[in-house]
XYZ file of C-alpha atoms in Angstrom:
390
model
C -64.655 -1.175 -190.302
C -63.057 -0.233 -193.748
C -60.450 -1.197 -196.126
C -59.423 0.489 -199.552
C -60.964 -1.748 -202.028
C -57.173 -2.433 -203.794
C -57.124 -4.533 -200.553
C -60.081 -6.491 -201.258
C -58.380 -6.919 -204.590
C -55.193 -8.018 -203.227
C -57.364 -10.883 -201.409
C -57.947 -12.537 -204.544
C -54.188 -12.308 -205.560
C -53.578 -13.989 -202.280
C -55.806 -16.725 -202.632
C -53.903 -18.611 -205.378
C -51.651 -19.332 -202.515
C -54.479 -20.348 -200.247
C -56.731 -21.266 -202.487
C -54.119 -24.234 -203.195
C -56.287 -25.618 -200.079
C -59.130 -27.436 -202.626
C -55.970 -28.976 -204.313
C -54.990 -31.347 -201.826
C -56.307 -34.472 -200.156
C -55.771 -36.795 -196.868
C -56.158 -39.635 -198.516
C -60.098 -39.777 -197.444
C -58.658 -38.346 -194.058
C -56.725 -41.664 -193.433
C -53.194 -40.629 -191.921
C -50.763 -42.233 -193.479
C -48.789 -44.104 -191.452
C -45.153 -45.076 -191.961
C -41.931 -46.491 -189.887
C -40.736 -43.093 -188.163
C -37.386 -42.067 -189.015
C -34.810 -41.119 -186.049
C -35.178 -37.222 -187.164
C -39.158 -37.675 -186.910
C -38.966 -38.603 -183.273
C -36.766 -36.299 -182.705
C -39.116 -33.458 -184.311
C -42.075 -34.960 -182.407
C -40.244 -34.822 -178.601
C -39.237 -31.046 -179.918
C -43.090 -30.531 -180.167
C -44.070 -32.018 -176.907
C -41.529 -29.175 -175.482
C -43.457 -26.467 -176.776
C -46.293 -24.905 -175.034
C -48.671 -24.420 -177.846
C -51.528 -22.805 -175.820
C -48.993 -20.357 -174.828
C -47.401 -19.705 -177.782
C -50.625 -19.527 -179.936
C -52.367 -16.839 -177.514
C -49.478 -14.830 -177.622
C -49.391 -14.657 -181.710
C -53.230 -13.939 -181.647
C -52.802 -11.839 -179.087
C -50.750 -9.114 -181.556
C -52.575 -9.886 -184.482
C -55.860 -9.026 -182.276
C -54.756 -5.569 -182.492
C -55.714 -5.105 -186.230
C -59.545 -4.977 -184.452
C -58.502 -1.697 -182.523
C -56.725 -0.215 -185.537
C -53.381 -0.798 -184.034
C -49.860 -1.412 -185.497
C -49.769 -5.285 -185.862
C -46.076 -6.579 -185.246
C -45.555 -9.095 -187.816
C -42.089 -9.329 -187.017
C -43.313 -11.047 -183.484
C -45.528 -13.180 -184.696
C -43.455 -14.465 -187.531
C -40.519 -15.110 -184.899
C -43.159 -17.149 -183.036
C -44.635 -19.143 -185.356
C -41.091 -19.843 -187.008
C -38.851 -21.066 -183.894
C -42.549 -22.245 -181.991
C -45.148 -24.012 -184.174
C -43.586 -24.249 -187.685
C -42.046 -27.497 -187.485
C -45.456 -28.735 -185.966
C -47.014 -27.656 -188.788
C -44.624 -28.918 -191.254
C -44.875 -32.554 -189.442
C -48.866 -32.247 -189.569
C -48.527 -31.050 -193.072
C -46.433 -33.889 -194.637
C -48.271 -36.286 -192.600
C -51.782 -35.159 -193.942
C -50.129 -34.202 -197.522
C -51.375 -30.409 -196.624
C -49.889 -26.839 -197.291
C -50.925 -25.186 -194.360
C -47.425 -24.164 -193.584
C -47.478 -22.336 -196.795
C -50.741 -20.542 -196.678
C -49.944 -19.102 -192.970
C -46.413 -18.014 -193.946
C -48.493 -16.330 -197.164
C -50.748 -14.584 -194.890
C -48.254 -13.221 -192.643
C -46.215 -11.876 -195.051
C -49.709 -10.533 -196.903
C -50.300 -8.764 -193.464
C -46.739 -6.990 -192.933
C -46.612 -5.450 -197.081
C -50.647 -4.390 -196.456
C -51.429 -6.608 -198.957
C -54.409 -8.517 -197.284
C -56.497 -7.019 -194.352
C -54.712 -7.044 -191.170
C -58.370 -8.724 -189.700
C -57.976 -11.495 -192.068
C -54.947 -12.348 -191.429
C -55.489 -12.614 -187.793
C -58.378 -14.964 -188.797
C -56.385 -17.099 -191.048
C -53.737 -17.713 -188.758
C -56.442 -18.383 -185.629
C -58.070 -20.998 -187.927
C -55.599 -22.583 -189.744
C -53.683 -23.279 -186.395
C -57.062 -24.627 -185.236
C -56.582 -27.065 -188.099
C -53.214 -28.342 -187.076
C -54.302 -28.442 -183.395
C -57.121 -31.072 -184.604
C -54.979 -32.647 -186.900
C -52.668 -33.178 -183.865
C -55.055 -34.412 -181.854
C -55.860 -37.033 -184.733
C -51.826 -37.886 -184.977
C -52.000 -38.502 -181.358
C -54.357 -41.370 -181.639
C -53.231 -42.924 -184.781
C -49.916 -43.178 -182.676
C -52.200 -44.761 -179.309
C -53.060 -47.231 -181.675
C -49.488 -48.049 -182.910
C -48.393 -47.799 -179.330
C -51.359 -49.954 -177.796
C -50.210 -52.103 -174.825
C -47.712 -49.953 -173.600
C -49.895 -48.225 -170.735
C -47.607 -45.066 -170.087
C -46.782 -44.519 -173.774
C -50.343 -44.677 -174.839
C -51.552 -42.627 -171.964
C -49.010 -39.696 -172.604
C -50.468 -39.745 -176.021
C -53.797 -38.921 -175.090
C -52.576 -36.856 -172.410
C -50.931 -34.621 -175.452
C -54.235 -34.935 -177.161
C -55.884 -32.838 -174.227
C -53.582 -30.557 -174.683
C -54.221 -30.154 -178.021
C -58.050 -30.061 -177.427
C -58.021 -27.358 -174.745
C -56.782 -25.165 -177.298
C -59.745 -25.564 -179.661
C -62.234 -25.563 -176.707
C -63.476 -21.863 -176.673
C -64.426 -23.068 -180.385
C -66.883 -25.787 -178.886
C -68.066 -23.523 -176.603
C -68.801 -20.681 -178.573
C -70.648 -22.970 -181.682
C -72.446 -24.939 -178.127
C -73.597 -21.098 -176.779
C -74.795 -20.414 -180.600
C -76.489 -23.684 -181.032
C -77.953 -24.830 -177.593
C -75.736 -27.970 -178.311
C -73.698 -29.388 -175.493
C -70.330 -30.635 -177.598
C -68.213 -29.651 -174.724
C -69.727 -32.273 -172.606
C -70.138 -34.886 -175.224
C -66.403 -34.633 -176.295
C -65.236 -35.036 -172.393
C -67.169 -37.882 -172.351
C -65.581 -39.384 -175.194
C -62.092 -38.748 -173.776
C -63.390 -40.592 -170.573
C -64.143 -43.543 -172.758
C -60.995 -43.404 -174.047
C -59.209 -43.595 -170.804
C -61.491 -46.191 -169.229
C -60.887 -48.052 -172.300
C -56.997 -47.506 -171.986
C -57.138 -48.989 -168.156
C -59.521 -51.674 -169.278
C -57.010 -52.417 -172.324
C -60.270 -52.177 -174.521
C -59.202 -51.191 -178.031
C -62.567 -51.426 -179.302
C -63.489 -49.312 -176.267
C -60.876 -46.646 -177.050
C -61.916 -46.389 -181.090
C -65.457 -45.580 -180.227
C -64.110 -42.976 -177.770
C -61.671 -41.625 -180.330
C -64.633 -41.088 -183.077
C -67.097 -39.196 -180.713
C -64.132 -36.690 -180.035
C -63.401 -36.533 -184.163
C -66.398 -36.284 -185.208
C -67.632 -33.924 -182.297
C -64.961 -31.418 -183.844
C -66.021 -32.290 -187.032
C -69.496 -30.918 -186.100
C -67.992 -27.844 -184.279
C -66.822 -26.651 -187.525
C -69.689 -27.477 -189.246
C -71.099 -25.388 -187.460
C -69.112 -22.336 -187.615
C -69.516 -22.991 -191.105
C -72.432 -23.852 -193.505
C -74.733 -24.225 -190.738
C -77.998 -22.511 -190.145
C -78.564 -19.931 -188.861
C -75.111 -18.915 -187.473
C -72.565 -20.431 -190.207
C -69.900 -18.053 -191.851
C -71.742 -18.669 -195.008
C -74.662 -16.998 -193.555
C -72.933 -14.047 -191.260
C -70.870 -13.243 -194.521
C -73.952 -13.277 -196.809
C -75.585 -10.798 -194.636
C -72.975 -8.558 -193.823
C -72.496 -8.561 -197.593
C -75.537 -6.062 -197.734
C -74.024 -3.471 -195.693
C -70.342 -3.865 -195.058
C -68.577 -5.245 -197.804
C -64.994 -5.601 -195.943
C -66.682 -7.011 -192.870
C -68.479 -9.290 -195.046
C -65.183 -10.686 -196.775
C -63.663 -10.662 -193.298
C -66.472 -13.343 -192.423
C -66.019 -14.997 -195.923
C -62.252 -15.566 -194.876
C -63.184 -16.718 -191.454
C -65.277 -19.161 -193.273
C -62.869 -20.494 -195.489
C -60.410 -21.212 -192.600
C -62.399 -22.634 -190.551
C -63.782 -24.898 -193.482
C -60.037 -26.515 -193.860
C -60.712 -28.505 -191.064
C -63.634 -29.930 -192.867
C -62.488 -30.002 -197.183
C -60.316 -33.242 -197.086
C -62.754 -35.420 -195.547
C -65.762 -34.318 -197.837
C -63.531 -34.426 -200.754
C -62.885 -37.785 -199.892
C -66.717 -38.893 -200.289
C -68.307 -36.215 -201.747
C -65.931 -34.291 -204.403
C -68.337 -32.443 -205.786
C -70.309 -30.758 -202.899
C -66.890 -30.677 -201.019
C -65.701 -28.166 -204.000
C -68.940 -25.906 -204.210
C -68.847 -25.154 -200.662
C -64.624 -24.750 -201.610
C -65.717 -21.853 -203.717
C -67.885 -20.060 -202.162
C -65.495 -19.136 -199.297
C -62.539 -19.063 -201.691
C -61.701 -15.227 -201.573
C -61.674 -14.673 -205.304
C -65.541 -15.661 -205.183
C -67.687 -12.367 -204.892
C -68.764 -12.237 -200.949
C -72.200 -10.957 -202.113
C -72.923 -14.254 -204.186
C -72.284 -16.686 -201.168
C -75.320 -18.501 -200.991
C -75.248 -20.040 -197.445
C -78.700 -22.286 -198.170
C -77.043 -23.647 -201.292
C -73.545 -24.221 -199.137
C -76.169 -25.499 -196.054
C -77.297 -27.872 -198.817
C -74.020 -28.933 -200.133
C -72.859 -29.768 -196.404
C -76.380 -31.951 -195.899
C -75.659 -34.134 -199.299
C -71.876 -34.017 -198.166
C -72.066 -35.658 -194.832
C -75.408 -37.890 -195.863
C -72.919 -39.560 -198.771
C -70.125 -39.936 -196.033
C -72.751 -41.896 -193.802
C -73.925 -44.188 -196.469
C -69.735 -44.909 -197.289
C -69.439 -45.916 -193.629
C -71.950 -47.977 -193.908
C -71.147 -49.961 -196.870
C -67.592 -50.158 -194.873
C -69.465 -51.388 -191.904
C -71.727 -54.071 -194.251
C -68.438 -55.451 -195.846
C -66.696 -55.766 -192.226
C -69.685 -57.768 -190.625
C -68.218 -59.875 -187.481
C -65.232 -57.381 -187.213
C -64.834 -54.733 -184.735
C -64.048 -52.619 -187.726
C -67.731 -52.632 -188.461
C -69.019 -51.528 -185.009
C -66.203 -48.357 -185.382
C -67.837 -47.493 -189.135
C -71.809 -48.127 -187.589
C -70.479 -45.351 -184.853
C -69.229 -43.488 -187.444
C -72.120 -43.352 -189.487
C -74.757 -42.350 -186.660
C -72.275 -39.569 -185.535
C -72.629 -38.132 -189.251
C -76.197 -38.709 -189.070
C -75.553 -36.323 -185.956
C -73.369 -33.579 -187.487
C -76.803 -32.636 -189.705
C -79.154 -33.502 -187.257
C -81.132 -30.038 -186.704
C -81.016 -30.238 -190.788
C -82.484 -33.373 -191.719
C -85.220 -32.341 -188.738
C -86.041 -29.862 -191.102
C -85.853 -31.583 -193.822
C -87.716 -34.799 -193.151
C -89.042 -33.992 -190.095
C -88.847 -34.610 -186.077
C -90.474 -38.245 -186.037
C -88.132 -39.161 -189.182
C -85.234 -37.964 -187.693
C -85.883 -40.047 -184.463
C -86.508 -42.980 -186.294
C -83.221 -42.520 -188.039
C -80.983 -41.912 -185.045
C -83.266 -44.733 -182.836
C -81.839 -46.737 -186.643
C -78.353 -45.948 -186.063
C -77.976 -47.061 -182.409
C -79.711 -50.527 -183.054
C -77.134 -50.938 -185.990
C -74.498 -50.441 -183.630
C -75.426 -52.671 -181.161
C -76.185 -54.813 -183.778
C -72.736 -54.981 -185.135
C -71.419 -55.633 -181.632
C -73.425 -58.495 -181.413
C -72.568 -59.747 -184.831
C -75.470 -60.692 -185.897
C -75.122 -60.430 -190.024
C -78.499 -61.169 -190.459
C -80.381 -58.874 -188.521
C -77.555 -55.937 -189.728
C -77.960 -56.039 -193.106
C -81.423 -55.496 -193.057
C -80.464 -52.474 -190.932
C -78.354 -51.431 -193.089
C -80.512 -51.192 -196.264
C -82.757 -49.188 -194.121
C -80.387 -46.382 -192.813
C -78.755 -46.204 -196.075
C -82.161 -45.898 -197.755
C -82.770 -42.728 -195.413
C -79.675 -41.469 -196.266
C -80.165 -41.446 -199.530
C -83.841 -39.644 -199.317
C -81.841 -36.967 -197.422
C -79.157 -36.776 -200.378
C -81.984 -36.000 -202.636
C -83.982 -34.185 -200.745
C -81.038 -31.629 -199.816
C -80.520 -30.883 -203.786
């Protein structure tokens, strides 16, 4: 696979546009939520008309052909994602304060001048979308949780959530294939919980069941990303030896996929949340990615969002909000599991996870006294890993 090197070039040109990605936020990854306007629902029961999965395989479908050196219709696929999954995007965008709108409309027209490799525009468009689709998925519960009580409303919701999920599933699968990890199975189970907890009209039931699915995808693109041994950061960094447009393929790839991922360490951890922002950014040199360094950065990332749950959790004590943060924090203990194995080793990392569970039962059973001392300890651990992981 080869591309002239004024295309490589061009990449970095591009990348002002996308590289806009490290200049917005979600507000810690909070949606903001605000009285829906007539227009809004009528833009949402537009969406629900769409078949997405449809739709989206179709548009990767032609830009696949850039892998077998064929003519790419742009035309198509910019007709597509215009009159089929713009206004989805738009809605996901202004709810999240992103630009992915923009950055996909960039690529696409990148792709039909020859501007930007026709390979990485077919992966920018896959893995942007991806980020929409989970963003979706995330709008869909924030609106079961506006919506709670009324059975068939909230149930549609989630139903639309599935949707939304079977989309991204081939990503699960291939990171669970990669990894020996079984997120497939863990994120069916928490959409079970969900709809037991729906049926049972257990909110508390159906937040715990919302987080495993979250922060199961959050994992999935962890994964795909600064993870070792299979991360982008990693494929890129080797392929950077031998086939430098292959290489910044993988470095795009990377960068996409890492959307899904910025806002939410930006929110807790600016700083690492940046570093790993650069070194997919396509104006950064593929052949000074250094995926242990971005590994790293991820670790201390996800540690420092653990220890803000649970300071959430230790001010909430007695609440159900403090059972939700306590899951929270053991599934980001999870996310960097095989990492802090390595890092502090298997017995530690038991410990630590046997840690989290306790808390959470803990919190359940409200006892303040016997949580806070948990409490200390996980975040203790946490912040061992933070250091270590520099």
């Amino acid at each position: 696979m080869s591309i002239k090197f004024k295309v490589l070039a061009s990449m970095a040109a591009l990348s002002i546009v996308l590289g806009a990605c490290g200049k917005t936020e979600e507000t810690a990854n909070k949606p903001k939520v605000e009285n829906k306007k007539e227009a809004e629902k009528q833009d949402e029961s537009k969406e629900k008309e769409i078949n997405y999965a449809d739709v989206f395989k179709e548009a990767t479908t032609e830009l696949e052909k850039a892998k077998e050196g064929k003519e790419v219709d742009y035309d198509k696929v910019t007709e597509l994602y215009k009159s089929n999954l713009q206004e989805l995007v738009k809605n996901r965008d202004e709810e999240f304060k992103d630009t992915i709108d923009e950055k996909i409309t960039a690529a696409l027209a990148a792709g039909k001048d020859g501007s930007l490799d026709k390979v990485v525009v077919k992966q920018l468009f896959d893995k942007l979308m991806q980020k929409v689709f989970y963003t979706s998925i995330k709008h869909d519960f924030t609106e079961v949780s506006e919506k709670w009580g009324k059975t068939d409303e909230v149930k549609a919701e989630v139903e639309e959530a599935k949707k939304y999920y079977a989309i991204l599933k081939t990503t699960v699968e291939k990171r669970d294939a990669a990894y020996g990890t079984n997120l497939v199975s863990v994120i069916d189970g928490g959409f079970s919980e969900i709809e037991k907890a729906i049926d049972n009209n257990d909110q508390l039931g159906f937040n715990l069941g919302k987080q495993v699915v979250d922060k199961s995808l959050m994992k999935t693109f962890y994964l795909a990303t600064g993870a070792l041994p299979n991360g982008y950061a990693t494929k890129a960094s080797n392929e950077s030896k031998t086939d430098a447009a292959l290489a910044k393929i993988e470095q795009a790839e990377g960068w996409a996929f890492y959307q899904s991922l910025y806002s939410y360490l930006n929110g807790h951890a600016p700083e690492e949340a940046a570093f790993i922002e650069k070194q997919f950014n396509l104006e950064t040199d593929v052949t000074t990615i250094d995926p242990a360094a971005v590994n790293k950065a991820f670790i201390r990332g996800f540690a420092k969002i653990a220890i803000d749950e649970y300071g959430e959790s230790k001010e909430t004590l007695g609440e159900d909000k403090a059972v939700i943060t306590g899951l929270e924090g053991a599934l980001f203990i999870d996310i960097i599991g095989e990492d802090i194995k390595s890092l502090m080793g298997e017995d530690a990392y038991k410990t630590l996870t046997e840690q989290a569970q306790k808390y959470v039962e803990t919190a359940k059973a409200k006892d303040k006294a016997a949580a806070e001392g948990q409490l200390n300890e996980l975040i203790s651990t946490l912040n061992t890993i933070v250091e270590k992981a520099k």
